[in-house]
PDB file of C-alpha atoms in Angstrom:
ATOM      1  CA  UNK A 100      44.515  -7.786 -35.082  1.00 91.00           C
ATOM      2  CA  UNK A 101      46.977 -10.660 -35.082  1.00 94.00           C
ATOM      3  CA  UNK A 102      47.600 -11.906 -31.548  1.00 96.00           C
ATOM      4  CA  UNK A 103      51.037 -13.394 -30.921  1.00 97.00           C
ATOM      5  CA  UNK A 104      51.437 -15.854 -28.071  1.00 98.00           C
ATOM      6  CA  UNK A 105      54.948 -16.634 -26.908  1.00 98.00           C
ATOM      7  CA  UNK A 106      55.956 -19.698 -24.949  1.00 93.00           C
ATOM      8  CA  UNK A 107      57.252 -20.435 -22.495  1.00 95.00           C
ATOM      9  CA  UNK A 108      56.813 -17.332 -20.396  1.00 95.00           C
ATOM     10  CA  UNK A 109      60.078 -18.020 -18.625  1.00 96.00           C
ATOM     11  CA  UNK A 110      62.872 -20.360 -19.648  1.00 96.00           C
ATOM     12  CA  UNK A 111      65.559 -21.326 -17.145  1.00 95.00           C
ATOM     13  CA  UNK A 112      68.780 -22.599 -18.690  1.00 94.00           C
ATOM     14  CA  UNK A 113      72.524 -22.511 -18.198  1.00 94.00           C
ATOM     15  CA  UNK A 114      75.300 -21.062 -20.329  1.00 94.00           C
ATOM     16  CA  UNK A 115      76.318 -23.507 -23.028  1.00 94.00           C
ATOM     17  CA  UNK A 116      72.848 -24.995 -23.361  1.00 95.00           C
ATOM     18  CA  UNK A 117      70.509 -24.449 -26.294  1.00 96.00           C
ATOM     19  CA  UNK A 118      67.211 -22.523 -26.148  1.00 96.00           C
ATOM     20  CA  UNK A 119      64.058 -22.809 -28.218  1.00 97.00           C
ATOM     21  CA  UNK A 120      61.492 -20.003 -28.018  1.00 98.00           C
ATOM     22  CA  UNK A 121      58.101 -20.222 -29.670  1.00 98.00           C
ATOM     23  CA  UNK A 122      55.810 -17.575 -31.151  1.00 98.00           C
ATOM     24  CA  UNK A 123      52.348 -18.600 -32.331  1.00 97.00           C
ATOM     25  CA  UNK A 124      50.072 -16.276 -34.302  1.00 96.00           C
ATOM     26  CA  UNK A 125      46.270 -16.218 -34.177  1.00 96.00           C
ATOM     27  CA  UNK A 126      46.215 -16.093 -37.985  1.00 94.00           C
ATOM     28  CA  UNK A 127      48.729 -16.634 -40.737  1.00 93.00           C
ATOM     29  CA  UNK A 128      51.493 -14.015 -40.842  1.00 92.00           C
ATOM     30  CA  UNK A 129      51.710 -12.542 -44.302  1.00 84.00           C
ATOM     31  CA  UNK A 130      54.951 -13.204 -46.229  1.00 79.00           C
ATOM     32  CA  UNK A 131      56.720 -14.514 -43.132  1.00 85.00           C
ATOM     33  CA  UNK A 132      56.916 -10.939 -41.878  1.00 95.00           C
ATOM     34  CA  UNK A 133      58.002 -11.834 -38.397  1.00 97.00           C
ATOM     35  CA  UNK A 134      60.853 -10.444 -36.329  1.00 98.00           C
ATOM     36  CA  UNK A 135      62.568 -11.318 -33.060  1.00 98.00           C
ATOM     37  CA  UNK A 136      64.025  -8.807 -30.608  1.00 98.00           C
ATOM     38  CA  UNK A 137      66.177  -9.080 -27.516  1.00 98.00           C
ATOM     39  CA  UNK A 138      65.670  -6.630 -24.678  1.00 98.00           C
ATOM     40  CA  UNK A 139      67.847  -6.244 -21.620  1.00 96.00           C
ATOM     41  CA  UNK A 140      66.720  -4.387 -18.517  1.00 94.00           C
ATOM     42  CA  UNK A 141      66.685  -0.647 -19.023  1.00 93.00           C
ATOM     43  CA  UNK A 142      67.564  -0.869 -22.710  1.00 96.00           C
ATOM     44  CA  UNK A 143      65.766  -0.567 -26.001  1.00 97.00           C
ATOM     45  CA  UNK A 144      64.991  -3.766 -27.895  1.00 98.00           C
ATOM     46  CA  UNK A 145      67.589  -5.004 -30.376  1.00 98.00           C
ATOM     47  CA  UNK A 146      66.618  -6.574 -33.676  1.00 98.00           C
ATOM     48  CA  UNK A 147      67.886 -10.153 -33.981  1.00 98.00           C
ATOM     49  CA  UNK A 148      65.900 -11.738 -36.824  1.00 98.00           C
ATOM     50  CA  UNK A 149      63.619 -10.322 -39.516  1.00 97.00           C
ATOM     51  CA  UNK A 150      61.506 -11.923 -42.220  1.00 96.00           C
ATOM     52  CA  UNK A 151      61.338 -14.983 -39.942  1.00 96.00           C
ATOM     53  CA  UNK A 152      64.853 -16.262 -40.619  1.00 96.00           C
ATOM     54  CA  UNK A 153      67.273 -13.508 -41.658  1.00 97.00           C
ATOM     55  CA  UNK A 154      69.806 -12.440 -39.056  1.00 98.00           C
ATOM     56  CA  UNK A 155      70.161  -8.695 -38.606  1.00 97.00           C
ATOM     57  CA  UNK A 156      73.521  -7.019 -39.043  1.00 95.00           C
ATOM     58  CA  UNK A 157      76.029  -8.029 -36.405  1.00 96.00           C
ATOM     59  CA  UNK A 158      73.938 -10.793 -34.856  1.00 97.00           C
ATOM     60  CA  UNK A 159      75.960 -13.938 -34.049  1.00 96.00           C
ATOM     61  CA  UNK A 160      75.129 -17.098 -35.956  1.00 95.00           C
ATOM     62  CA  UNK A 161      74.132 -18.895 -32.762  1.00 97.00           C
ATOM     63  CA  UNK A 162      70.794 -17.078 -33.212  1.00 97.00           C
ATOM     64  CA  UNK A 163      68.501 -18.550 -35.850  1.00 97.00           C
ATOM     65  CA  UNK A 164      64.861 -18.135 -36.773  1.00 97.00           C
ATOM     66  CA  UNK A 165      62.467 -20.440 -38.545  1.00 96.00           C
ATOM     67  CA  UNK A 166      58.805 -20.986 -39.247  1.00 94.00           C
ATOM     68  CA  UNK A 167      55.960 -19.813 -41.418  1.00 93.00           C
ATOM     69  CA  UNK A 168      52.212 -19.405 -41.323  1.00 93.00           C
ATOM     70  CA  UNK A 169      51.285 -19.295 -37.647  1.00 95.00           C
ATOM     71  CA  UNK A 170      54.249 -21.008 -35.970  1.00 96.00           C
ATOM     72  CA  UNK A 171      57.671 -19.447 -35.555  1.00 97.00           C
ATOM     73  CA  UNK A 172      60.738 -20.359 -33.541  1.00 97.00           C
ATOM     74  CA  UNK A 173      63.835 -18.572 -32.315  1.00 98.00           C
ATOM     75  CA  UNK A 174      66.694 -20.930 -31.545  1.00 98.00           C
ATOM     76  CA  UNK A 175      69.777 -19.949 -29.606  1.00 96.00           C
ATOM     77  CA  UNK A 176      72.524 -22.525 -29.637  1.00 91.00           C
ATOM     78  CA  UNK A 177      75.255 -22.505 -26.994  1.00 92.00           C
ATOM     79  CA  UNK A 178      73.903 -19.801 -24.698  1.00 95.00           C
ATOM     80  CA  UNK A 179      76.350 -17.099 -23.686  1.00 95.00           C
ATOM     81  CA  UNK A 180      75.952 -15.131 -20.405  1.00 94.00           C
ATOM     82  CA  UNK A 181      74.921 -12.021 -22.352  1.00 95.00           C
ATOM     83  CA  UNK A 182      71.999 -13.893 -23.981  1.00 96.00           C
ATOM     84  CA  UNK A 183      69.962 -13.928 -20.774  1.00 94.00           C
ATOM     85  CA  UNK A 184      67.291 -11.338 -21.455  1.00 96.00           C
ATOM     86  CA  UNK A 185      63.684 -10.973 -22.600  1.00 97.00           C
ATOM     87  CA  UNK A 186      62.788 -11.909 -26.174  1.00 98.00           C
ATOM     88  CA  UNK A 187      59.841 -10.555 -28.135  1.00 98.00           C
ATOM     89  CA  UNK A 188      58.406 -11.569 -31.458  1.00 98.00           C
ATOM     90  CA  UNK A 189      56.649  -9.067 -33.711  1.00 97.00           C
ATOM     91  CA  UNK A 190      54.558  -9.485 -36.833  1.00 97.00           C
ATOM     92  CA  UNK A 191      54.472  -6.715 -39.418  1.00 95.00           C
ATOM     93  CA  UNK A 192      52.698  -8.484 -42.239  1.00 90.00           C
ATOM     94  CA  UNK A 193      49.202  -7.622 -41.072  1.00 89.00           C
ATOM     95  CA  UNK A 194      48.104  -4.188 -39.930  1.00 86.00           C
ATOM     96  CA  UNK A 195      48.330  -3.250 -37.141  1.00 91.00           C
ATOM     97  CA  UNK A 196      51.779  -4.426 -36.099  1.00 92.00           C
ATOM     98  CA  UNK A 197      51.673  -6.542 -32.980  1.00 96.00           C
ATOM     99  CA  UNK A 198      54.125  -7.977 -30.463  1.00 97.00           C
ATOM    100  CA  UNK A 199      54.129 -11.095 -28.367  1.00 97.00           C
ATOM    101  CA  UNK A 200      54.139 -10.735 -24.581  1.00 96.00           C
ATOM    102  CA  UNK A 201      57.760 -11.877 -24.331  1.00 97.00           C
ATOM    103  CA  UNK A 202      59.794 -14.833 -23.083  1.00 97.00           C
ATOM    104  CA  UNK A 203      62.227 -14.266 -20.249  1.00 97.00           C
ATOM    105  CA  UNK A 204      65.382 -16.307 -20.616  1.00 96.00           C
ATOM    106  CA  UNK A 205      67.007 -16.655 -17.214  1.00 94.00           C
ATOM    107  CA  UNK A 206      69.917 -18.494 -15.703  1.00 86.00           C
TER     108      UNK A 206
ATOM    109  CA  UNK B 160      76.943   6.016 -36.742  1.00 94.00           C
ATOM    110  CA  UNK B 161      73.256   5.440 -37.353  1.00 96.00           C
ATOM    111  CA  UNK B 162      71.296   6.454 -34.297  1.00 97.00           C
ATOM    112  CA  UNK B 163      68.070   7.868 -32.935  1.00 98.00           C
ATOM    113  CA  UNK B 164      68.307  10.127 -29.901  1.00 98.00           C
ATOM    114  CA  UNK B 165      65.155  10.924 -27.955  1.00 98.00           C
ATOM    115  CA  UNK B 166      64.253  13.757 -25.640  1.00 97.00           C
ATOM    116  CA  UNK B 167      64.361  13.433 -21.891  1.00 96.00           C
ATOM    117  CA  UNK B 168      61.827  12.095 -19.433  1.00 96.00           C
ATOM    118  CA  UNK B 169      58.605  13.940 -18.681  1.00 97.00           C
ATOM    119  CA  UNK B 170      56.196  14.109 -15.764  1.00 98.00           C
ATOM    120  CA  UNK B 171      52.667  15.190 -16.660  1.00 97.00           C
ATOM    121  CA  UNK B 172      49.346  15.564 -14.914  1.00 97.00           C
ATOM    122  CA  UNK B 173      46.268  13.707 -16.115  1.00 97.00           C
ATOM    123  CA  UNK B 174      44.615  15.507 -19.000  1.00 97.00           C
ATOM    124  CA  UNK B 175      47.827  17.141 -20.194  1.00 98.00           C
ATOM    125  CA  UNK B 176      49.753  16.453 -23.398  1.00 98.00           C
ATOM    126  CA  UNK B 177      53.305  15.318 -23.982  1.00 98.00           C
ATOM    127  CA  UNK B 178      55.504  15.692 -27.039  1.00 98.00           C
ATOM    128  CA  UNK B 179      58.510  13.412 -27.468  1.00 98.00           C
ATOM    129  CA  UNK B 180      61.217  14.050 -30.040  1.00 98.00           C
ATOM    130  CA  UNK B 181      63.430  11.594 -31.900  1.00 98.00           C
ATOM    131  CA  UNK B 182      66.466  13.001 -33.726  1.00 98.00           C
ATOM    132  CA  UNK B 183      68.034  10.856 -36.423  1.00 98.00           C
ATOM    133  CA  UNK B 184      71.623  10.896 -37.608  1.00 96.00           C
ATOM    134  CA  UNK B 185      73.958   8.811 -39.731  1.00 96.00           C
ATOM    135  CA  UNK B 186      71.530   8.015 -42.533  1.00 96.00           C
ATOM    136  CA  UNK B 187      69.162   9.648 -45.037  1.00 95.00           C
ATOM    137  CA  UNK B 188      66.274  10.652 -42.794  1.00 95.00           C
ATOM    138  CA  UNK B 189      63.557  10.834 -45.427  1.00 94.00           C
ATOM    139  CA  UNK B 190      64.160   7.349 -46.778  1.00 95.00           C
ATOM    140  CA  UNK B 191      63.050   5.483 -43.658  1.00 96.00           C
ATOM    141  CA  UNK B 192      59.705   5.454 -41.907  1.00 97.00           C
ATOM    142  CA  UNK B 193      59.715   5.954 -38.133  1.00 97.00           C
ATOM    143  CA  UNK B 194      57.433   3.980 -35.840  1.00 97.00           C
ATOM    144  CA  UNK B 195      56.563   4.661 -32.216  1.00 98.00           C
ATOM    145  CA  UNK B 196      56.268   1.910 -29.628  1.00 98.00           C
ATOM    146  CA  UNK B 197      55.561   2.153 -25.917  1.00 98.00           C
ATOM    147  CA  UNK B 198      56.243  -0.106 -22.974  1.00 98.00           C
ATOM    148  CA  UNK B 199      54.452   0.241 -19.651  1.00 97.00           C
ATOM    149  CA  UNK B 200      56.513  -0.653 -16.574  1.00 95.00           C
ATOM    150  CA  UNK B 201      57.184  -4.384 -16.508  1.00 91.00           C
ATOM    151  CA  UNK B 202      55.016  -4.947 -19.553  1.00 93.00           C
ATOM    152  CA  UNK B 203      55.401  -5.788 -23.225  1.00 94.00           C
ATOM    153  CA  UNK B 204      55.724  -3.655 -26.322  1.00 96.00           C
ATOM    154  CA  UNK B 205      52.777  -1.800 -27.861  1.00 96.00           C
ATOM    155  CA  UNK B 206      52.878  -0.353 -31.372  1.00 96.00           C
ATOM    156  CA  UNK B 207      51.397   3.143 -31.633  1.00 96.00           C
ATOM    157  CA  UNK B 208      51.823   4.023 -35.289  1.00 96.00           C
ATOM    158  CA  UNK B 209      54.232   5.244 -37.926  1.00 96.00           C
ATOM    159  CA  UNK B 210      55.100   8.338 -39.919  1.00 96.00           C
ATOM    160  CA  UNK B 211      56.734   8.660 -43.299  1.00 94.00           C
ATOM    161  CA  UNK B 212      59.499  11.228 -43.099  1.00 92.00           C
ATOM    162  CA  UNK B 213      59.258  11.600 -46.867  1.00 91.00           C
ATOM    163  CA  UNK B 214      55.681  12.829 -47.221  1.00 91.00           C
ATOM    164  CA  UNK B 215      54.327  13.020 -43.686  1.00 90.00           C
ATOM    165  CA  UNK B 216      51.822  10.200 -44.159  1.00 94.00           C
ATOM    166  CA  UNK B 217      50.792   8.558 -40.925  1.00 96.00           C
ATOM    167  CA  UNK B 218      49.131   5.371 -39.753  1.00 95.00           C
ATOM    168  CA  UNK B 219      47.971   5.226 -36.135  1.00 96.00           C
ATOM    169  CA  UNK B 220      46.906   2.232 -34.114  1.00 95.00           C
ATOM    170  CA  UNK B 221      43.155   2.374 -33.569  1.00 95.00           C
ATOM    171  CA  UNK B 222      43.648   2.505 -29.808  1.00 95.00           C
ATOM    172  CA  UNK B 223      45.380   5.891 -30.097  1.00 96.00           C
ATOM    173  CA  UNK B 224      43.304   7.453 -32.874  1.00 95.00           C
ATOM    174  CA  UNK B 225      42.236  10.939 -31.866  1.00 96.00           C
ATOM    175  CA  UNK B 226      44.851  11.211 -29.108  1.00 97.00           C
ATOM    176  CA  UNK B 227      48.153  10.794 -30.949  1.00 98.00           C
ATOM    177  CA  UNK B 228      49.780  13.047 -33.515  1.00 98.00           C
ATOM    178  CA  UNK B 229      53.028  12.140 -35.252  1.00 98.00           C
ATOM    179  CA  UNK B 230      54.935  14.793 -37.156  1.00 97.00           C
ATOM    180  CA  UNK B 231      58.308  15.179 -38.805  1.00 97.00           C
ATOM    181  CA  UNK B 232      60.765  18.012 -39.436  1.00 96.00           C
ATOM    182  CA  UNK B 233      63.080  17.125 -42.291  1.00 96.00           C
ATOM    183  CA  UNK B 234      65.182  20.268 -41.753  1.00 96.00           C
ATOM    184  CA  UNK B 235      66.388  18.865 -38.424  1.00 97.00           C
ATOM    185  CA  UNK B 236      65.887  15.131 -39.137  1.00 97.00           C
ATOM    186  CA  UNK B 237      63.572  14.918 -36.156  1.00 97.00           C
ATOM    187  CA  UNK B 238      60.341  13.000 -35.681  1.00 98.00           C
ATOM    188  CA  UNK B 239      57.810  13.866 -32.989  1.00 98.00           C
ATOM    189  CA  UNK B 240      55.053  12.021 -31.189  1.00 98.00           C
ATOM    190  CA  UNK B 241      52.453  13.969 -29.231  1.00 98.00           C
ATOM    191  CA  UNK B 242      49.958  12.196 -26.991  1.00 98.00           C
ATOM    192  CA  UNK B 243      47.080  14.179 -25.523  1.00 97.00           C
ATOM    193  CA  UNK B 244      44.492  13.673 -22.790  1.00 97.00           C
ATOM    194  CA  UNK B 245      47.025  11.748 -20.776  1.00 98.00           C
ATOM    195  CA  UNK B 246      45.873   9.186 -18.220  1.00 97.00           C
ATOM    196  CA  UNK B 247      47.849   7.389 -15.518  1.00 97.00           C
ATOM    197  CA  UNK B 248      47.861   4.241 -17.639  1.00 96.00           C
ATOM    198  CA  UNK B 249      49.805   6.138 -20.316  1.00 98.00           C
ATOM    199  CA  UNK B 250      52.788   5.956 -17.970  1.00 98.00           C
ATOM    200  CA  UNK B 251      55.385   4.139 -20.043  1.00 98.00           C
ATOM    201  CA  UNK B 252      58.673   4.316 -21.853  1.00 98.00           C
ATOM    202  CA  UNK B 253      58.100   5.606 -25.359  1.00 98.00           C
ATOM    203  CA  UNK B 254      60.467   4.460 -28.104  1.00 98.00           C
ATOM    204  CA  UNK B 255      60.954   5.616 -31.657  1.00 98.00           C
ATOM    205  CA  UNK B 256      62.275   3.012 -34.066  1.00 98.00           C
ATOM    206  CA  UNK B 257      63.372   3.010 -37.686  1.00 98.00           C
ATOM    207  CA  UNK B 258      61.831   0.634 -40.176  1.00 97.00           C
ATOM    208  CA  UNK B 259      64.693  -1.321 -41.682  1.00 96.00           C
ATOM    209  CA  UNK B 260      63.758  -1.238 -45.345  1.00 93.00           C
ATOM    210  CA  UNK B 261      63.950   2.080 -47.152  1.00 92.00           C
ATOM    211  CA  UNK B 262      60.675   3.551 -48.431  1.00 91.00           C
ATOM    212  CA  UNK B 263      58.581   0.821 -46.781  1.00 90.00           C
ATOM    213  CA  UNK B 264      56.017   1.461 -44.060  1.00 87.00           C
ATOM    214  CA  UNK B 265      55.981  -2.203 -43.121  1.00 87.00           C
ATOM    215  CA  UNK B 266      59.035  -3.808 -41.704  1.00 93.00           C
ATOM    216  CA  UNK B 267      61.163  -4.808 -38.773  1.00 97.00           C
ATOM    217  CA  UNK B 268      62.612  -2.090 -36.555  1.00 97.00           C
ATOM    218  CA  UNK B 269      66.383  -2.079 -36.907  1.00 97.00           C
ATOM    219  CA  UNK B 270      67.374   1.088 -35.029  1.00 98.00           C
ATOM    220  CA  UNK B 271      65.752   2.204 -31.786  1.00 98.00           C
ATOM    221  CA  UNK B 272      65.947   5.344 -29.750  1.00 98.00           C
ATOM    222  CA  UNK B 273      67.001   5.023 -26.134  1.00 98.00           C
ATOM    223  CA  UNK B 274      63.447   5.554 -24.898  1.00 98.00           C
ATOM    224  CA  UNK B 275      61.698   8.399 -23.090  1.00 98.00           C
ATOM    225  CA  UNK B 276      59.992   7.801 -19.759  1.00 98.00           C
ATOM    226  CA  UNK B 277      56.645   9.566 -19.510  1.00 98.00           C
ATOM    227  CA  UNK B 278      55.029   9.542 -16.082  1.00 98.00           C
ATOM    228  CA  UNK B 279      51.414  10.607 -15.696  1.00 98.00           C
ATOM    229  CA  UNK B 280      50.479  11.359 -12.116  1.00 96.00           C
ATOM    230  CA  UNK B 281      48.438  13.880 -10.201  1.00 94.00           C
TER     231      UNK B 281
END
């Protein structure tokens, strides 16, 4: 199973700043099949990025994804108040699917 | 609009079974695979498996093999996940989620149900 390690565990920033979240895989992720999700308390996750760098429908362009192989990054430019949440990465290129443990983005 | 609506919360005793439903609307049900994911309180996301709503094929995570059964009813556009031999550490929110790409069993999850809280306690 591919183990995904996210860093940092918690990121403290202010609105207007930029954020960089990392997701490292224990082995190469096939075909860049990596996604990023945002989850707010008491809600289901929301798909932000799939296939490492493609924004999902309706996702603002301040969210961007990059990376390949074992190293992936989610970048959020100009943080808005509603962006403070927990972010998970997921790989779906190798069976079984697996998720990272999450990064909490806090004010 | 495209949505998945899950059944309500459940409280079960250890050793019992639970069956969670996930009703789809707003899209062609059979063309998208449904996955199930759970989240223990304060924890991360754990993939449980998927079911093809087209032919009923399933793929379960090894951890749940023998305890989980995923089924589908195309007449009502509803997917089901049944977990048996429940233990206290099965206490979690259970989500169904649609795989984004039609006809693929591998993919990102673009639509999620609201989640179903399952509590296992004696």
